[in-house]
Coordinates of C-alpha atoms in Angstrom, one line a residue:
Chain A
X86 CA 0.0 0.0 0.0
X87 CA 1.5 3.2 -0.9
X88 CA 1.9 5.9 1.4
X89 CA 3.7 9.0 0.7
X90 CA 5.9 9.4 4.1
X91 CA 5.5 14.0 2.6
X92 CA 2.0 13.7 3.0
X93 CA -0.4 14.2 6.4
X94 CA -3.4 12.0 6.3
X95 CA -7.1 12.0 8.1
X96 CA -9.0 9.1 9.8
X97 CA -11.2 8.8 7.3
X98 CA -8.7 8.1 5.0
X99 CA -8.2 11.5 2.9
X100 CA -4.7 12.7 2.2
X101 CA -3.2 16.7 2.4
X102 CA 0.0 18.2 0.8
X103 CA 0.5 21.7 2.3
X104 CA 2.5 24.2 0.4
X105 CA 2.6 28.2 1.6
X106 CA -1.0 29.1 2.5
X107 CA -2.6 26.2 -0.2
X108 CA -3.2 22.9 0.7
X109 CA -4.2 19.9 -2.1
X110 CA -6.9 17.7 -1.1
X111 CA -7.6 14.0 -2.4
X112 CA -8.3 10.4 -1.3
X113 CA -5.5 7.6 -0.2
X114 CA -4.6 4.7 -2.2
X115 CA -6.0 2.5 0.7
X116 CA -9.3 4.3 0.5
X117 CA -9.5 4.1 -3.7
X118 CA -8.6 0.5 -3.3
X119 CA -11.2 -0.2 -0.5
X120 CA -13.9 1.7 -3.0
X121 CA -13.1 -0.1 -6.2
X122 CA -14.0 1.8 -9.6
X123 CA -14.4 5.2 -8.9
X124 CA -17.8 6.2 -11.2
X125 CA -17.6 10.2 -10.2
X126 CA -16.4 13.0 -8.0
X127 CA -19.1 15.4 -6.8
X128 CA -17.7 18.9 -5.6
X129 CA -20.1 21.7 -5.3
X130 CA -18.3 23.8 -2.7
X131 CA -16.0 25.3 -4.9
X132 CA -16.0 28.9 -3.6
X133 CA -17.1 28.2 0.2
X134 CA -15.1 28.3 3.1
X135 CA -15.4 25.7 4.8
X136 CA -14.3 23.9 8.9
X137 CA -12.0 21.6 9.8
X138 CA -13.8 17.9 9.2
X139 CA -17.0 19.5 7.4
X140 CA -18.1 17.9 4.1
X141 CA -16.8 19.3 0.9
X142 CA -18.2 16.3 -1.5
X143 CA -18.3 13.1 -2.4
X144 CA -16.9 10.2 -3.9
X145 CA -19.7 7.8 -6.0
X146 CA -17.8 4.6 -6.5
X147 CA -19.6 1.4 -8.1
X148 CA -19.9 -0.2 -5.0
X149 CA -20.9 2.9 -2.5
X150 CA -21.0 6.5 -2.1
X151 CA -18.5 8.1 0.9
X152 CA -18.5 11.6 1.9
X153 CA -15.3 13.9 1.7
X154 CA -13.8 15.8 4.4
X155 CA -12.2 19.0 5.1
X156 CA -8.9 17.4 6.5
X157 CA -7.6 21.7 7.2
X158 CA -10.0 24.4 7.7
X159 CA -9.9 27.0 4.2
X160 CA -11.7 28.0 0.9
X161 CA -11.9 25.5 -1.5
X162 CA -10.9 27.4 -4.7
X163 CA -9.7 25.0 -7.0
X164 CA -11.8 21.6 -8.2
X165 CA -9.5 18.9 -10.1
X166 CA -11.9 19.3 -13.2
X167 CA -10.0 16.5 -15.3
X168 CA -11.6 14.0 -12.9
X169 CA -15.5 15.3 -14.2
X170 CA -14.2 13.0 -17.4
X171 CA -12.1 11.0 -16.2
X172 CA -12.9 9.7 -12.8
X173 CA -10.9 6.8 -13.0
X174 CA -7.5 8.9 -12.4
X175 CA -8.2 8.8 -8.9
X176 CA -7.5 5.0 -8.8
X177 CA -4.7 5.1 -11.2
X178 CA -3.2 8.0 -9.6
X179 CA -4.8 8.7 -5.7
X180 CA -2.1 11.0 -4.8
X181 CA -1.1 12.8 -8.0
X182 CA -3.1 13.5 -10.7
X183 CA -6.3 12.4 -9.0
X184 CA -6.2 14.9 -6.6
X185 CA -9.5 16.4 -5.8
X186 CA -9.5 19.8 -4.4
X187 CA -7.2 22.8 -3.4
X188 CA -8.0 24.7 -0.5
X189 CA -6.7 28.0 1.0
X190 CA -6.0 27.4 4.6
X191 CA -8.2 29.9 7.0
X192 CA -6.8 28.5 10.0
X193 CA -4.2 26.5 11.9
X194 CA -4.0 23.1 10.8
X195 CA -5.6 20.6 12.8
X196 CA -4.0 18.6 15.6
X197 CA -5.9 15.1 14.3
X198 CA -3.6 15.2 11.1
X199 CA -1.5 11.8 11.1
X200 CA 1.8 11.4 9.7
X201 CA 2.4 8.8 7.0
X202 CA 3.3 6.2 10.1
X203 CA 0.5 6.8 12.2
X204 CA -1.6 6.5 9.1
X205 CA -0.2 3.1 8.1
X206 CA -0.7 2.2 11.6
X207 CA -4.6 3.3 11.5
X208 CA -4.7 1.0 8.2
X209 CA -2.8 -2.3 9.4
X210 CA -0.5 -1.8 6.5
Chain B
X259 CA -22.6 -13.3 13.7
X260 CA -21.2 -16.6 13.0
X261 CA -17.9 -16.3 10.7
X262 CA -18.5 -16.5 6.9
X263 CA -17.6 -19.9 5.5
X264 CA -14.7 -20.3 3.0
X265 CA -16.2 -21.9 -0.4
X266 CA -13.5 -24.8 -2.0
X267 CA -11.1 -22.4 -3.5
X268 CA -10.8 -19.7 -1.4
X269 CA -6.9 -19.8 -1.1
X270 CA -6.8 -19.9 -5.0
X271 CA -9.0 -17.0 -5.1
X272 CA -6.7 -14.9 -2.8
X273 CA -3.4 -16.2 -5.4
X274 CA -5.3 -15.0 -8.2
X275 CA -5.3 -11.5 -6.2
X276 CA -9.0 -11.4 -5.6
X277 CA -10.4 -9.1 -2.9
X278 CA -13.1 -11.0 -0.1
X279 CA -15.7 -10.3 1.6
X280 CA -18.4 -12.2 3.5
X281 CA -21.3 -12.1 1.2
X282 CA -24.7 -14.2 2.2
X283 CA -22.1 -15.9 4.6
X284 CA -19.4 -17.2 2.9
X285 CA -16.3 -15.0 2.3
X286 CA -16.8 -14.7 -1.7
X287 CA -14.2 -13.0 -4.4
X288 CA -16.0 -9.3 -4.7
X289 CA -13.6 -8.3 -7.6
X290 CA -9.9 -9.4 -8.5
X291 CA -9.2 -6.4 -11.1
X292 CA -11.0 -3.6 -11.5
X293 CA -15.4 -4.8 -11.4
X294 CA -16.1 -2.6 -14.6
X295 CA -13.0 -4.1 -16.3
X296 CA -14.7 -7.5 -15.7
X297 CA -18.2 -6.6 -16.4
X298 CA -17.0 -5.9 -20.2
X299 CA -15.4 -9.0 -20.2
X300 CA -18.1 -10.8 -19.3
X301 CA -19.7 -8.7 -22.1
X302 CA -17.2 -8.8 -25.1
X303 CA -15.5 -12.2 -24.6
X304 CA -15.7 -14.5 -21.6
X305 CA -15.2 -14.8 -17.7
X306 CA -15.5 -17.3 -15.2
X307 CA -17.6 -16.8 -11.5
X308 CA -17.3 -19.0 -8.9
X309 CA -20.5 -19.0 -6.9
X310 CA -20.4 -22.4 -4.9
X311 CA -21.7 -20.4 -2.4
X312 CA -25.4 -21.3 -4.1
X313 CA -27.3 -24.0 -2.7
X314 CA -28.4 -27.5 -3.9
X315 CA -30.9 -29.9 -3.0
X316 CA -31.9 -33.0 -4.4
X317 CA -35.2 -34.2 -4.2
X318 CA -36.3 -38.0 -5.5
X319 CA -38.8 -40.7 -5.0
X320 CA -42.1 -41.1 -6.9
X321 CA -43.2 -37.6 -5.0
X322 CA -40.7 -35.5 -5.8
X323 CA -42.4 -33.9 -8.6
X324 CA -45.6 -33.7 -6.0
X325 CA -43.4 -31.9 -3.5
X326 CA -41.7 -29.4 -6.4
X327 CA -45.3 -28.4 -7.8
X328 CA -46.2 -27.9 -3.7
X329 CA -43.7 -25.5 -2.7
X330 CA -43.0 -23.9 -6.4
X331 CA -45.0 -21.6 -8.2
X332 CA -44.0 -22.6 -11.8
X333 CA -45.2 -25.9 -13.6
X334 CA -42.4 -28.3 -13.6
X335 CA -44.7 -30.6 -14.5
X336 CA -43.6 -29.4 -18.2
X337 CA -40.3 -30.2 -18.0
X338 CA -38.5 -33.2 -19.6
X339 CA -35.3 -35.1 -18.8
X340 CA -32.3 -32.6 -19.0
X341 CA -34.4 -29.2 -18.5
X342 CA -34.2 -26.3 -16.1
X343 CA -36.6 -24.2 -15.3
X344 CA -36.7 -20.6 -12.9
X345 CA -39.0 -20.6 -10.5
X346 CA -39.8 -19.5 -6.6
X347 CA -41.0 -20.2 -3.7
X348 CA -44.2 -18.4 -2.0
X349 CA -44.7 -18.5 1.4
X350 CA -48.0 -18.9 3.1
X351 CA -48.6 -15.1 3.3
X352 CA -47.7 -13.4 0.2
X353 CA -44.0 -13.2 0.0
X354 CA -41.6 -15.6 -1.1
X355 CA -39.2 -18.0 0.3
X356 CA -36.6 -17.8 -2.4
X357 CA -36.2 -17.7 -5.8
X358 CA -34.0 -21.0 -7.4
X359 CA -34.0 -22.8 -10.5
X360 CA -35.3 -26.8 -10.9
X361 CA -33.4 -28.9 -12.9
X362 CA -35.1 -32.4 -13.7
X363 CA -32.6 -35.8 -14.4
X364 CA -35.9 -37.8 -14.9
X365 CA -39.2 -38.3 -13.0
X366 CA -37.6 -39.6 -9.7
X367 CA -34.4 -36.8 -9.7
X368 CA -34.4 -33.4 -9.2
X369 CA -31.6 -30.7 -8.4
X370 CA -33.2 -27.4 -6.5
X371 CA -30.6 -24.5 -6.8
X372 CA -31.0 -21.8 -3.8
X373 CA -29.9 -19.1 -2.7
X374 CA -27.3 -19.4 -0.2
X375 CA -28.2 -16.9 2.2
X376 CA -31.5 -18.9 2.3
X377 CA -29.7 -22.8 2.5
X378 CA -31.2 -23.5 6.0
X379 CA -34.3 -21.5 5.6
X380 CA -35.6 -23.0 2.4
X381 CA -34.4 -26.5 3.5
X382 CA -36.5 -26.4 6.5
X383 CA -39.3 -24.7 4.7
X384 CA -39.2 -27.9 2.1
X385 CA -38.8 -30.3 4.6
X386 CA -42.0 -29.1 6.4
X387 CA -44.0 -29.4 3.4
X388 CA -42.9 -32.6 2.7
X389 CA -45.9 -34.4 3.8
X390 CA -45.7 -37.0 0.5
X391 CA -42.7 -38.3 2.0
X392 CA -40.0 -37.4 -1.5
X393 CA -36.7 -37.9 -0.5
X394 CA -34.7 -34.5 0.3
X395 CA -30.9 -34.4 0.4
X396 CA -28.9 -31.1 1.0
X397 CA -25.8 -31.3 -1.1
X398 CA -24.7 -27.7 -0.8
X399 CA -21.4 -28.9 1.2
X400 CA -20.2 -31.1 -1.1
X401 CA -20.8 -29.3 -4.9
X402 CA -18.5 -26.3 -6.3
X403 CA -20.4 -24.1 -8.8
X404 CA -18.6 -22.2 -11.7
X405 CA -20.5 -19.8 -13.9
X406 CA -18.6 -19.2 -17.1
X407 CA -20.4 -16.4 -19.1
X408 CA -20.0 -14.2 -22.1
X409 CA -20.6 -14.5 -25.9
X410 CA -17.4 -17.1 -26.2
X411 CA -18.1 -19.1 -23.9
X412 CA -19.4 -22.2 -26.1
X413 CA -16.3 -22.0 -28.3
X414 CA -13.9 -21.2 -25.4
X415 CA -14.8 -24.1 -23.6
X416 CA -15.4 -26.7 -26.1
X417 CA -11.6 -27.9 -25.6
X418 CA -12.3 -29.5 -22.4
X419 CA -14.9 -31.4 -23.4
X420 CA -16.6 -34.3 -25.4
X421 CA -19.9 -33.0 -25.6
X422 CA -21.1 -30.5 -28.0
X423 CA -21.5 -27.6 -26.2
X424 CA -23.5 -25.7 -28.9
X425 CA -26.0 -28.2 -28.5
X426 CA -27.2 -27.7 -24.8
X427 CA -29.7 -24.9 -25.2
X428 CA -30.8 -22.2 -23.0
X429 CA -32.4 -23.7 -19.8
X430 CA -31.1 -27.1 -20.9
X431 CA -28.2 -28.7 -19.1
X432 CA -26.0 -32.1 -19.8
X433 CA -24.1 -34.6 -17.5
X434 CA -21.0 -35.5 -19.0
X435 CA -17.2 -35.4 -18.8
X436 CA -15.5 -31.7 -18.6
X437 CA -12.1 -31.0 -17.6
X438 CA -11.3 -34.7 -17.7
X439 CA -13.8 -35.3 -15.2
X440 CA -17.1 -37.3 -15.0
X441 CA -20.9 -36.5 -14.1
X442 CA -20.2 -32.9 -14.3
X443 CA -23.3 -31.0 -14.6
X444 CA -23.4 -28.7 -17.5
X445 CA -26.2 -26.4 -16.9
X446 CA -27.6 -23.2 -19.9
X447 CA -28.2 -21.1 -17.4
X448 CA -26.3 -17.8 -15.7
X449 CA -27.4 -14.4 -14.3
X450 CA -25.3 -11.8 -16.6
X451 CA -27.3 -12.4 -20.0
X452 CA -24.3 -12.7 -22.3
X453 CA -24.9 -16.2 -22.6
X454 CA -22.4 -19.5 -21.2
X455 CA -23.1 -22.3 -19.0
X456 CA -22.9 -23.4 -15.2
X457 CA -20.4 -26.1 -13.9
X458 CA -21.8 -28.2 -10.9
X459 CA -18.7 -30.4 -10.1
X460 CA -18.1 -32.1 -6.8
X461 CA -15.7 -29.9 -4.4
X462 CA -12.8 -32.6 -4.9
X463 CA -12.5 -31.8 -8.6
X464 CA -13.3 -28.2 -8.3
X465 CA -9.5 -27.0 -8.5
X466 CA -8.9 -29.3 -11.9
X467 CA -11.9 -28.0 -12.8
X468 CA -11.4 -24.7 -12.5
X469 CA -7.8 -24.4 -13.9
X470 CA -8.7 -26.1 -16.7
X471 CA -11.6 -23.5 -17.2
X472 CA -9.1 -20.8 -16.8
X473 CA -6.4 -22.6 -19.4
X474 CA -8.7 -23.5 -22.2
X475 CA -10.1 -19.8 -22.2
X476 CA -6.9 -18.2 -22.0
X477 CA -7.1 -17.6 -25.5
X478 CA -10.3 -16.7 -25.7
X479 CA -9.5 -13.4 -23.0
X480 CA -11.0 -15.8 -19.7
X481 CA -11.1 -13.5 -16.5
X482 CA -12.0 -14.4 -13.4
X483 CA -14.8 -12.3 -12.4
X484 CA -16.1 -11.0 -8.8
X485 CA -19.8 -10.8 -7.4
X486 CA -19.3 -7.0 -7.7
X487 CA -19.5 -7.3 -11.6
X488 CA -22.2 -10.5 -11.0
X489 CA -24.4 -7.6 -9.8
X490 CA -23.8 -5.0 -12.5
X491 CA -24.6 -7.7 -14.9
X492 CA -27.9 -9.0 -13.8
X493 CA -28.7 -5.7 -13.2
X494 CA -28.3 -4.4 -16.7
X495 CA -30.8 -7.5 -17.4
X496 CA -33.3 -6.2 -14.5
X497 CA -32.8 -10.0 -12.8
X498 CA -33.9 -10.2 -9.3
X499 CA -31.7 -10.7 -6.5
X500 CA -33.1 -12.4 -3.4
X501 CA -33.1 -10.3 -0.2
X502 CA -32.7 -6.7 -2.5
X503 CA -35.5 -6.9 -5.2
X504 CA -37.8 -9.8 -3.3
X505 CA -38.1 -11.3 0.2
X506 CA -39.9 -12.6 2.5
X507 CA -42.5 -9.7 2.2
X508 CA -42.9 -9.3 -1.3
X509 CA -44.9 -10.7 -4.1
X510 CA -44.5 -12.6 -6.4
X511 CA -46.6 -10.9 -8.8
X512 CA -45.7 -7.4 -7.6
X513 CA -42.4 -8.5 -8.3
X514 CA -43.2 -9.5 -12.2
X515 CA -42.5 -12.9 -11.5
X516 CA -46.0 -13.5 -12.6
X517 CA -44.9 -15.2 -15.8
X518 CA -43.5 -18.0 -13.5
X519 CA -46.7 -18.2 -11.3
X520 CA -48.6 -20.9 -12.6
X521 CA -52.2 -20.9 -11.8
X522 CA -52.7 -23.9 -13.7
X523 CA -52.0 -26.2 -10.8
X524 CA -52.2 -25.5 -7.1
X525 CA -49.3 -24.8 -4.5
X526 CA -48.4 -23.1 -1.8
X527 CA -51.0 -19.7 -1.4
X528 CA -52.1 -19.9 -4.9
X529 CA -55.7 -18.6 -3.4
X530 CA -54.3 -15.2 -2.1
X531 CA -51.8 -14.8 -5.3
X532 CA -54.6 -15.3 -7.4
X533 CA -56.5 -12.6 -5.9
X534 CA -53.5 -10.5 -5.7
X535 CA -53.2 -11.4 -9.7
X536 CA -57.0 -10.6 -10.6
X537 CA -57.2 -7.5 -8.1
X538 CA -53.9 -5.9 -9.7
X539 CA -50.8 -5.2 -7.1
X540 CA -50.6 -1.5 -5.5
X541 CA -47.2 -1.8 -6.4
X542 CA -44.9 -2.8 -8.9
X543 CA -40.9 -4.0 -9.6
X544 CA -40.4 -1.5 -12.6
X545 CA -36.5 -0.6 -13.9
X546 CA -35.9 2.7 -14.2
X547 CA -32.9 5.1 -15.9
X548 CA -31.4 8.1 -14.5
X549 CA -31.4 10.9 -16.8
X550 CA -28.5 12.9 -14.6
X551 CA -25.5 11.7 -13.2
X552 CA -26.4 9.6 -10.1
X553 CA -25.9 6.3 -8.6
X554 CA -29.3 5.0 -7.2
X555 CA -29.0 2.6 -4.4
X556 CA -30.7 -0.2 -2.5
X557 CA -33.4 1.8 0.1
X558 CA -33.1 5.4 -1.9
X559 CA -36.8 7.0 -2.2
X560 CA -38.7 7.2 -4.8
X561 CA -40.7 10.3 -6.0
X562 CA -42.9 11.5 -7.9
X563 CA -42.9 14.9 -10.0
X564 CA -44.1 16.9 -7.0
X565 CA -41.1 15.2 -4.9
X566 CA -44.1 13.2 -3.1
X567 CA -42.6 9.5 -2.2
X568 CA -44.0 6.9 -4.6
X569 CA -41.7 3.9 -3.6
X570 CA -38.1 2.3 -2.8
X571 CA -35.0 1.7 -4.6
X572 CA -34.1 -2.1 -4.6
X573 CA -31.1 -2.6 -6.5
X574 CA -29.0 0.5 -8.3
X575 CA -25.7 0.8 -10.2
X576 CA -23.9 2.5 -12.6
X577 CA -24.2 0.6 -15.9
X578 CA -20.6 0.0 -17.3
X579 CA -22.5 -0.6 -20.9
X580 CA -25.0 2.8 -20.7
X581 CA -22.7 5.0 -18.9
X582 CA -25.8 5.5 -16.5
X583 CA -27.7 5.5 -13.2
X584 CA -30.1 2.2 -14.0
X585 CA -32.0 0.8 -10.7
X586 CA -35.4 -1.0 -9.9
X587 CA -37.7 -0.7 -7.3
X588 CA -41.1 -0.9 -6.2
X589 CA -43.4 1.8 -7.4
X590 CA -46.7 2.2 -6.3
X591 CA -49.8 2.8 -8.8
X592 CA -50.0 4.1 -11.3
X593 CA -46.6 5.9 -11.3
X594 CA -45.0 2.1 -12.4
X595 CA -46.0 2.6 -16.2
X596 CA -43.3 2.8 -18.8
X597 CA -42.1 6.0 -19.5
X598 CA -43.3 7.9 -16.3
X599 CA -41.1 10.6 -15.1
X600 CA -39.8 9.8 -11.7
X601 CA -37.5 11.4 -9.4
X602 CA -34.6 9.3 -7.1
X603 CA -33.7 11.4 -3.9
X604 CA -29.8 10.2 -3.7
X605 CA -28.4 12.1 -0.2
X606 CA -29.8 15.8 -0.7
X607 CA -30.6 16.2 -4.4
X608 CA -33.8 14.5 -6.5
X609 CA -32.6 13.3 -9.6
X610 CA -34.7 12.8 -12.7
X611 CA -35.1 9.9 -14.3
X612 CA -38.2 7.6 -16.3
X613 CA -39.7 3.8 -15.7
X614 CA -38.3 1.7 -18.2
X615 CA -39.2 -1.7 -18.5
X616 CA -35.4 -4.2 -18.3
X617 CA -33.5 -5.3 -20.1
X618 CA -31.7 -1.6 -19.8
X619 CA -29.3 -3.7 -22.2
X620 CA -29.9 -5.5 -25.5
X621 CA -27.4 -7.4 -27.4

């Protein structure tokens, strides 16, 4: 299971790269694997600020639907529009390309974050 | 909870990198690529299920036909040696006991396939109507069952066996040799609608069998395929699935499954389904589309125009062939006709979409 040791990750499995004042927003390899094919990503927040562990989407895989979480407190002003075609880039590519939003922090980041250990820990990896 | 048995080749399942998970309670292969990957495979060339999770029951003696017209509500008195038939089982107040399919050998043998999260319930339910005294066996320990489906199937598998394939028709099964083996049941049947056959082999042959399955179709594309692509299949074909589409609660009739509710002979509340049949349900099975992007699932409401609720989602999926939302559920009158405009509240939005009779997919 692949988990970037750069990254900070959330219990319910979403991943955050924070750079300056922006911080990029998608889902762990663990959690596109659990899913399975990935059908589409529904963002509608683009534009709201938003707290710490609120709901800024969701994920529709074939299986189930699973909410999205604010992992940092911010604006979401950026939606990864290459996955409205191709929704599948999130399981080829969970922390890369398939990124899902970028957000511009309001806030101190959270204290729940887990490191890439704790994470793998959280997962039984 | 009791711990989900492991079917026959549940280690080789795990080699060929499947994923698990306790379904009707047995730890089944959900998926072991990608599920749409192996839906189209299913659909373009050929893939192999292994569902020995099912359930099978022999019933013989002069009344075993007695007992099947009892507890079934199809005729099998129609059938000759070597056919299958689909058929269910109503309970004594309106609902149904399981859905299965009868094969008959000859006038003294017959195979019931069940469900398996119904194995115990069903045999108990047989067994109690079994005042004519037919012998019952439950063989559902001791038979592997492979589903190999899609439009190459016949020629994929024809290696690894003597018979002519092409020759057992839909609903018609053989017992022959296959995969070097003897008295394997070779059954027309599946539940993805791109055609194949059923293997009913005893679990001591089931590894041969199945590696053989996988070797002859190698050149033919052969997958093995999960129960998460079983369901977008049967779906796309608007089959039932026991304990989503009908239970213990619904009709048969309200469920369509009139067309295999036989009023011709008597069984097992044929008065009140009668009735049910001649007074017209309050509610209906119907398929429907989404005409938005949306994902209906199992217990989603659904609406009418006015967003007033007219029924309940049963079974939902994305269809890998349509590229769309394509569900079924129970609708109440007169909202269940084709072509009505119906809404499907998924989390906080309605999404449009119309009653369209299944198949959603055609060949």
């Amino acid at each position: 299971m692949n988990i970037p040791s750069e990254l900070k990750y959330t219990k319910d499995h979403e991943w955050v790269k924070i750079e300056g004042d922006i911080a990029t927003i998608g889902i762990t390899d663990f959690a596109q694997s659990e899913l399975g094919d990935i059908v589409y990503v529904e963002v509608e927040t683009q534009g709201e600020e938003l707290e710490e562990g609120a709901v800024f989407g969701s994920v529709e895989a074939v299986k189930t639907v699973s909410d999205l979480f604010m992992p940092v407190a911010g604006v979401v002003e950026e939606v990864n529009e290459a996955l409205e075609d191709s929704p599948e880039i999130v399981n080829e590519d969970p922390y890369g390309n398939g990124w899902m939003v970028k957000v511009k922090l309001s806030g101190e980041l959270g204290e729940e974050l887990l490191d890439a250990d704790a994470y793998k820990e959280l997962i039984g990896a | 909870m009791s711990i989900a048995k492991k079917i026959q080749l549940h280690e080789e399942h795990i080699a060929l990198g499947a994923k698990m998970a306790p379904f009707a309670g047995f730890e089944m292969p959900v998926k072991y690529s990608s599920e749409t990957e192996e839906h189209h495979t299913v659909r373009n060339a050929v893939g192999v299920f292994d569902v020995s999770h099912m359930g099978e029951f022999f019933v013989g003696g002069p009344h075993a036909l007695e007992l099947i017209q009892k507890v079934s509500s199809n005729d099998a008195s129609v059938l000759v040696d070597g056919q299958a038939q689909y058929s269910c089982l109503p309970n004594d107040k309106g609902g149904i006991v399981d859905d299965l399919i009868i094969y008959r050998f000859h006038a003294e043998k017959y195979l019931l396939v069940v469900n398996a999260s119904n194995i115990e319930k069903d045999w108990d339910w047989i067994s109690s109507q079994n005042t004519m005294g037919a012998s019952l066996r439950n063989a559902s320990d001791d038979y592997s069952l492979f589903a190999v489906q899609g439009p190459k199937a016949i020629e994929a598998m024809q290696s690894i066996s003597p018979l002519d394939l092409s020759q057992i028709e839909f609903y018609h099964f053989a017992v022959g040799e296959f995969a070097g083996i003897q008295d394997v049941i070779i059954s027309g049947t599946g539940y993805t609608g791109s055609g194949g056959f059923e293997i009913y082999v005893k679990n001591e042959d089931a590894l041969v069998v199945w590696k053989s399955i996988l070797q002859a179709g190698k050149e033919f594309g052969i997958q093995p395929i999960g129960l998460a692509a079983r369901d977008s299949l049967r779906l796309e074909m608007g089959y039932c699935l026991y304990g989503n589409d009908i239970d213990d609660t619904t009709s048969p009739i309200e469920a369509g499954l009139g067309w295999i509710t036989k009023f011709t002979k008597d069984f097992v509340n044929a008065e009140a389904l009668k009735a049910e049949k001649e007074a017209g349900s309050k509610r209906k099975l119907c398929g429907f589309v989404l005409e938005e992007r949306g994902i209906p699932r199992h217990g989603y409401e659904i609406l009418n125009e006015d967003n007033e609720p007219i029924g309940v989602v049963t079974s939902g999926t994305q269809s890998p062939i349509l590229g769309k939302g394509i569900g079924m559920g129970y609708i109440n009158a007169p909202y269940h006709k084709k072509g009505t405009a119906i809404k499907i509240a998924i989390r906080k939005k309605q999404i449009p979409a119309t009653v369209q009779r299944p198949p959603f997919v055609t060949k």
